[in-house]
């Protein structure tokens, strides 16, 4: 049975998309707000945005933990040397998209 060393005490497990849809060769996610009330009425706030990564996407087997390539949340991206170089605050409006 193979032995694996766990680097962190918490993590997320999910299917990784090997060929994601990219913007300027970089990953992104879409941030939107939706409200569902007690009678299941749904309200969508139309002014969402896209959060972008600071590095071009690649799957480098020698550096699989490059979080600036794979994770787009601001809590991580704000520490990248390239943060804000492409979009202000690594964010893009729907109109810019």
Tab-separated table of N, CA and C in Angstrom:
chain	number	residue	atom	x	y	z
A	1	UNK	N	0.840	-1.177	0.000
A	1	UNK	CA	0.000	0.000	0.000
A	1	UNK	C	0.890	1.247	0.000
A	2	UNK	N	0.676	2.195	-0.939
A	2	UNK	CA	1.528	3.387	-1.010
A	2	UNK	C	1.346	4.285	0.217
A	3	UNK	N	2.415	4.940	0.603
A	3	UNK	CA	2.405	5.887	1.708
A	3	UNK	C	2.419	7.299	1.147
A	4	UNK	N	1.554	8.174	1.662
A	4	UNK	CA	1.482	9.558	1.227
A	4	UNK	C	1.697	10.469	2.424
A	5	UNK	N	2.461	11.510	2.220
A	5	UNK	CA	2.676	12.488	3.279
A	5	UNK	C	1.672	13.628	3.094
A	6	UNK	N	0.893	13.927	4.119
A	6	UNK	CA	-0.084	15.009	4.060
A	6	UNK	C	0.608	16.291	4.484
A	7	UNK	N	0.581	17.307	3.593
A	7	UNK	CA	1.269	18.573	3.844
A	7	UNK	C	0.462	19.516	4.727
A	8	UNK	N	-0.855	19.395	4.712
A	8	UNK	CA	-1.722	20.323	5.422
A	8	UNK	C	-2.707	19.547	6.291
A	9	UNK	N	-3.250	20.205	7.285
A	9	UNK	CA	-4.217	19.520	8.134
A	9	UNK	C	-5.658	19.724	7.663
A	10	UNK	N	-5.863	20.539	6.628
A	10	UNK	CA	-7.189	20.677	6.032
A	10	UNK	C	-7.036	20.813	4.523
A	11	UNK	N	-8.011	20.319	3.795
A	11	UNK	CA	-7.944	20.372	2.343
A	11	UNK	C	-9.316	20.140	1.756
A	12	UNK	N	-9.433	20.414	0.450
A	12	UNK	CA	-10.675	20.210	-0.284
A	12	UNK	C	-10.419	19.121	-1.316
A	13	UNK	N	-11.346	18.222	-1.430
A	13	UNK	CA	-11.254	17.152	-2.402
A	13	UNK	C	-12.318	17.378	-3.463
A	14	UNK	N	-11.908	17.485	-4.724
A	14	UNK	CA	-12.864	17.658	-5.811
A	14	UNK	C	-12.214	17.214	-7.110
A	15	UNK	N	-13.021	16.980	-8.102
A	15	UNK	CA	-12.515	16.610	-9.425
A	15	UNK	C	-11.821	17.815	-10.034
A	16	UNK	N	-10.593	17.637	-10.491
A	16	UNK	CA	-9.854	18.721	-11.121
A	16	UNK	C	-10.155	18.729	-12.622
A	17	UNK	N	-10.440	19.880	-13.164
A	17	UNK	CA	-10.712	20.004	-14.594
A	17	UNK	C	-9.372	20.232	-15.300
A	18	UNK	N	-8.938	19.240	-16.061
A	18	UNK	CA	-7.620	19.304	-16.690
A	18	UNK	C	-7.554	20.263	-17.874
A	19	UNK	N	-8.690	20.485	-18.541
A	19	UNK	CA	-8.730	21.396	-19.686
A	19	UNK	C	-9.808	22.452	-19.439
A	20	UNK	N	-9.543	23.393	-18.531
A	20	UNK	CA	-10.565	24.384	-18.193
A	20	UNK	C	-10.719	25.451	-19.268
A	21	UNK	N	-11.867	26.112	-19.278
A	21	UNK	CA	-12.094	27.289	-20.112
A	21	UNK	C	-11.229	28.397	-19.522
A	22	UNK	N	-10.434	29.073	-20.338
A	22	UNK	CA	-9.478	30.069	-19.856
A	22	UNK	C	-9.760	31.448	-20.434
A	23	UNK	N	-9.316	32.463	-19.723
A	23	UNK	CA	-9.328	33.837	-20.212
A	23	UNK	C	-7.876	34.277	-20.276
A	24	UNK	N	-7.402	34.633	-21.446
A	24	UNK	CA	-5.999	35.040	-21.629
A	24	UNK	C	-5.050	34.000	-21.037
A	25	UNK	N	-5.324	32.740	-21.261
A	25	UNK	CA	-4.533	31.601	-20.805
A	25	UNK	C	-4.485	31.473	-19.279
A	26	UNK	N	-5.435	32.108	-18.573
A	26	UNK	CA	-5.479	32.031	-17.113
A	26	UNK	C	-6.832	31.518	-16.645
A	27	UNK	N	-6.828	30.803	-15.517
A	27	UNK	CA	-8.075	30.296	-14.943
A	27	UNK	C	-8.879	31.432	-14.331
A	28	UNK	N	-10.176	31.182	-14.171
A	28	UNK	CA	-11.056	32.161	-13.542
A	28	UNK	C	-12.222	31.440	-12.893
A	29	UNK	N	-12.899	32.137	-12.002
A	29	UNK	CA	-14.176	31.659	-11.493
A	29	UNK	C	-15.165	32.809	-11.569
A	30	UNK	N	-16.423	32.497	-11.396
A	30	UNK	CA	-17.483	33.498	-11.512
A	30	UNK	C	-18.123	33.677	-10.143
A	31	UNK	N	-18.177	34.921	-9.691
A	31	UNK	CA	-18.767	35.240	-8.391
A	31	UNK	C	-20.097	35.944	-8.639
A	32	UNK	N	-21.180	35.337	-8.194
A	32	UNK	CA	-22.513	35.921	-8.321
A	32	UNK	C	-23.238	35.775	-6.986
A	33	UNK	N	-24.274	36.583	-6.803
A	33	UNK	CA	-25.086	36.521	-5.599
A	33	UNK	C	-26.516	36.175	-5.991
A	34	UNK	N	-27.069	35.223	-5.277
A	34	UNK	CA	-28.441	34.780	-5.494
A	34	UNK	C	-29.113	34.691	-4.126
A	35	UNK	N	-30.346	35.150	-4.059
A	35	UNK	CA	-31.118	35.078	-2.812
A	35	UNK	C	-32.329	34.189	-3.055
A	36	UNK	N	-32.526	33.240	-2.177
A	36	UNK	CA	-33.710	32.388	-2.219
A	36	UNK	C	-34.445	32.610	-0.898
A	37	UNK	N	-35.704	33.031	-0.967
A	37	UNK	CA	-36.429	33.303	0.273
A	37	UNK	C	-37.280	32.102	0.702
A	38	UNK	N	-38.064	32.290	1.738
A	38	UNK	CA	-38.827	31.211	2.373
A	38	UNK	C	-39.789	30.499	1.429
A	39	UNK	N	-40.318	31.205	0.422
A	39	UNK	CA	-41.253	30.545	-0.506
A	39	UNK	C	-40.552	30.100	-1.799
A	40	UNK	N	-39.253	29.989	-1.727
A	40	UNK	CA	-38.364	29.566	-2.826
A	40	UNK	C	-38.368	30.517	-4.026
A	41	UNK	N	-38.753	31.774	-3.800
A	41	UNK	CA	-38.563	32.775	-4.859
A	41	UNK	C	-37.067	33.025	-4.999
A	42	UNK	N	-36.618	33.187	-6.205
A	42	UNK	CA	-35.194	33.338	-6.488
A	42	UNK	C	-34.924	34.732	-7.026
A	43	UNK	N	-33.909	35.385	-6.485
A	43	UNK	CA	-33.508	36.719	-6.930
A	43	UNK	C	-32.032	36.679	-7.272
A	44	UNK	N	-31.710	37.079	-8.490
A	44	UNK	CA	-30.337	37.071	-8.986
A	44	UNK	C	-29.834	38.512	-9.075
A	45	UNK	N	-28.695	38.797	-8.415
A	45	UNK	CA	-28.085	40.114	-8.494
A	45	UNK	C	-27.240	40.147	-9.766
A	46	UNK	N	-27.543	41.040	-10.723
A	46	UNK	CA	-26.917	40.975	-12.047
A	46	UNK	C	-25.470	41.464	-12.121
A	47	UNK	N	-24.943	42.054	-11.067
A	47	UNK	CA	-23.592	42.623	-11.151
A	47	UNK	C	-22.539	41.739	-10.496
A	48	UNK	N	-22.385	40.537	-10.966
A	48	UNK	CA	-21.323	39.659	-10.483
A	48	UNK	C	-20.009	40.014	-11.144
A	49	UNK	N	-19.013	39.185	-10.938
A	49	UNK	CA	-17.713	39.429	-11.560
A	49	UNK	C	-16.942	38.119	-11.675
A	50	UNK	N	-15.847	38.165	-12.400
A	50	UNK	CA	-14.962	37.028	-12.555
A	50	UNK	C	-13.703	37.302	-11.754
A	51	UNK	N	-13.191	36.277	-11.076
A	51	UNK	CA	-11.921	36.378	-10.366
A	51	UNK	C	-10.901	35.586	-11.173
A	52	UNK	N	-9.770	36.187	-11.454
A	52	UNK	CA	-8.772	35.577	-12.330
A	52	UNK	C	-7.511	35.187	-11.568
A	53	UNK	N	-6.777	34.236	-12.127
A	53	UNK	CA	-5.504	33.844	-11.543
A	53	UNK	C	-4.412	34.805	-12.021
A	54	UNK	N	-3.294	34.784	-11.341
A	54	UNK	CA	-2.180	35.683	-11.658
A	54	UNK	C	-1.160	35.067	-12.601
A	55	UNK	N	-1.311	33.788	-12.896
A	55	UNK	CA	-0.339	33.077	-13.730
A	55	UNK	C	-1.048	32.299	-14.820
A	56	UNK	N	-0.365	32.113	-15.933
A	56	UNK	CA	-0.923	31.311	-17.024
A	56	UNK	C	-1.106	29.876	-16.568
A	57	UNK	N	-2.175	29.264	-17.065
A	57	UNK	CA	-2.496	27.891	-16.700
A	57	UNK	C	-1.551	26.912	-17.364
A	58	UNK	N	-1.046	25.981	-16.569
A	58	UNK	CA	-0.342	24.808	-17.073
A	58	UNK	C	-0.352	23.763	-15.973
A	59	UNK	N	-0.226	22.537	-16.356
A	59	UNK	CA	-0.113	21.467	-15.369
A	59	UNK	C	1.336	21.024	-15.390
A	60	UNK	N	2.097	21.534	-14.441
A	60	UNK	CA	3.518	21.245	-14.335
A	60	UNK	C	3.712	20.132	-13.312
A	61	UNK	N	4.099	18.939	-13.761
A	61	UNK	CA	4.268	17.830	-12.813
A	61	UNK	C	5.353	18.102	-11.773
A	62	UNK	N	6.269	19.027	-12.073
A	62	UNK	CA	7.324	19.363	-11.115
A	62	UNK	C	6.876	20.409	-10.089
A	63	UNK	N	5.741	21.066	-10.352
A	63	UNK	CA	5.250	22.091	-9.443
A	63	UNK	C	3.716	22.058	-9.377
A	64	UNK	N	3.146	20.944	-8.891
A	64	UNK	CA	1.682	20.821	-8.878
A	64	UNK	C	0.999	21.701	-7.832
A	65	UNK	N	1.757	22.239	-6.902
A	65	UNK	CA	1.176	23.034	-5.815
A	65	UNK	C	1.205	24.532	-6.076
A	66	UNK	N	1.441	24.949	-7.321
A	66	UNK	CA	1.482	26.389	-7.627
A	66	UNK	C	0.075	26.956	-7.523
A	67	UNK	N	-0.253	27.475	-6.360
A	67	UNK	CA	-1.609	27.942	-6.105
A	67	UNK	C	-1.984	29.167	-6.927
A	68	UNK	N	-1.023	29.936	-7.423
A	68	UNK	CA	-1.340	31.122	-8.221
A	68	UNK	C	-1.813	30.744	-9.628
A	69	UNK	N	-1.556	29.526	-10.043
A	69	UNK	CA	-2.033	29.013	-11.326
A	69	UNK	C	-3.426	28.414	-11.172
A	70	UNK	N	-3.649	27.692	-10.085
A	70	UNK	CA	-4.836	26.844	-9.959
A	70	UNK	C	-5.981	27.418	-9.135
A	71	UNK	N	-5.704	28.320	-8.201
A	71	UNK	CA	-6.742	28.846	-7.321
A	71	UNK	C	-6.955	30.323	-7.598
A	72	UNK	N	-8.210	30.744	-7.702
A	72	UNK	CA	-8.489	32.125	-8.109
A	72	UNK	C	-8.999	33.022	-6.990
A	73	UNK	N	-9.145	32.501	-5.790
A	73	UNK	CA	-9.697	33.351	-4.736
A	73	UNK	C	-8.687	34.417	-4.293
A	74	UNK	N	-9.215	35.568	-3.899
A	74	UNK	CA	-8.382	36.721	-3.555
A	74	UNK	C	-7.491	36.468	-2.349
A	75	UNK	N	-7.923	35.643	-1.414
A	75	UNK	CA	-7.132	35.366	-0.220
A	75	UNK	C	-5.784	34.742	-0.574
A	76	UNK	N	-5.716	34.051	-1.699
A	76	UNK	CA	-4.460	33.453	-2.157
A	76	UNK	C	-3.776	34.351	-3.185
A	77	UNK	N	-4.517	34.820	-4.176
A	77	UNK	CA	-3.931	35.589	-5.267
A	77	UNK	C	-3.251	36.881	-4.802
A	78	UNK	N	-3.720	37.482	-3.727
A	78	UNK	CA	-3.157	38.763	-3.280
A	78	UNK	C	-1.684	38.659	-2.885
A	79	UNK	N	-1.171	37.455	-2.696
A	79	UNK	CA	0.244	37.268	-2.359
A	79	UNK	C	1.127	37.011	-3.578
A	80	UNK	N	0.532	36.893	-4.739
A	80	UNK	CA	1.297	36.662	-5.966
A	80	UNK	C	2.006	37.943	-6.410
A	81	UNK	N	3.195	37.798	-6.974
A	81	UNK	CA	3.929	38.954	-7.520
A	81	UNK	C	3.163	39.597	-8.668
A	82	UNK	N	2.331	38.822	-9.365
A	82	UNK	CA	1.580	39.325	-10.517
A	82	UNK	C	0.174	39.804	-10.164
A	83	UNK	N	-0.167	39.850	-8.884
A	83	UNK	CA	-1.516	40.240	-8.480
A	83	UNK	C	-1.833	41.648	-8.995
A	84	UNK	N	-2.919	41.775	-9.729
A	84	UNK	CA	-3.353	43.069	-10.248
A	84	UNK	C	-2.647	43.517	-11.518
A	85	UNK	N	-1.728	42.718	-12.037
A	85	UNK	CA	-0.996	43.104	-13.257
A	85	UNK	C	-1.871	43.029	-14.505
A	86	UNK	N	-2.867	42.165	-14.512
A	86	UNK	CA	-3.691	41.964	-15.697
A	86	UNK	C	-5.052	42.652	-15.574
A	87	UNK	N	-5.675	42.529	-14.401
A	87	UNK	CA	-6.937	43.201	-14.095
A	87	UNK	C	-6.783	43.799	-12.703
A	88	UNK	N	-7.430	44.906	-12.469
A	88	UNK	CA	-7.390	45.529	-11.155
A	88	UNK	C	-7.935	44.557	-10.115
A	89	UNK	N	-7.106	44.196	-9.146
A	89	UNK	CA	-7.534	43.269	-8.102
A	89	UNK	C	-7.857	41.879	-8.604
A	90	UNK	N	-7.326	41.512	-9.765
A	90	UNK	CA	-7.604	40.214	-10.387
A	90	UNK	C	-9.101	39.974	-10.563
A	91	UNK	N	-9.843	41.046	-10.866
A	91	UNK	CA	-11.270	40.919	-11.079
A	91	UNK	C	-11.677	41.545	-12.410
A	92	UNK	N	-12.675	40.925	-13.024
A	92	UNK	CA	-13.153	41.355	-14.325
A	92	UNK	C	-14.679	41.403	-14.284
A	93	UNK	N	-15.250	42.500	-14.727
A	93	UNK	CA	-16.705	42.609	-14.771
A	93	UNK	C	-17.264	41.703	-15.876
A	94	UNK	N	-18.560	41.441	-15.804
A	94	UNK	CA	-19.186	40.681	-16.882
A	94	UNK	C	-19.025	41.407	-18.215
A	95	UNK	N	-19.123	42.724	-18.191
A	95	UNK	CA	-18.994	43.517	-19.409
A	95	UNK	C	-17.572	43.373	-19.995
A	96	UNK	N	-16.555	43.403	-19.133
A	96	UNK	CA	-15.169	43.217	-19.607
A	96	UNK	C	-14.983	41.831	-20.206
A	97	UNK	N	-15.648	40.848	-19.606
A	97	UNK	CA	-15.550	39.465	-20.086
A	97	UNK	C	-16.146	39.350	-21.460
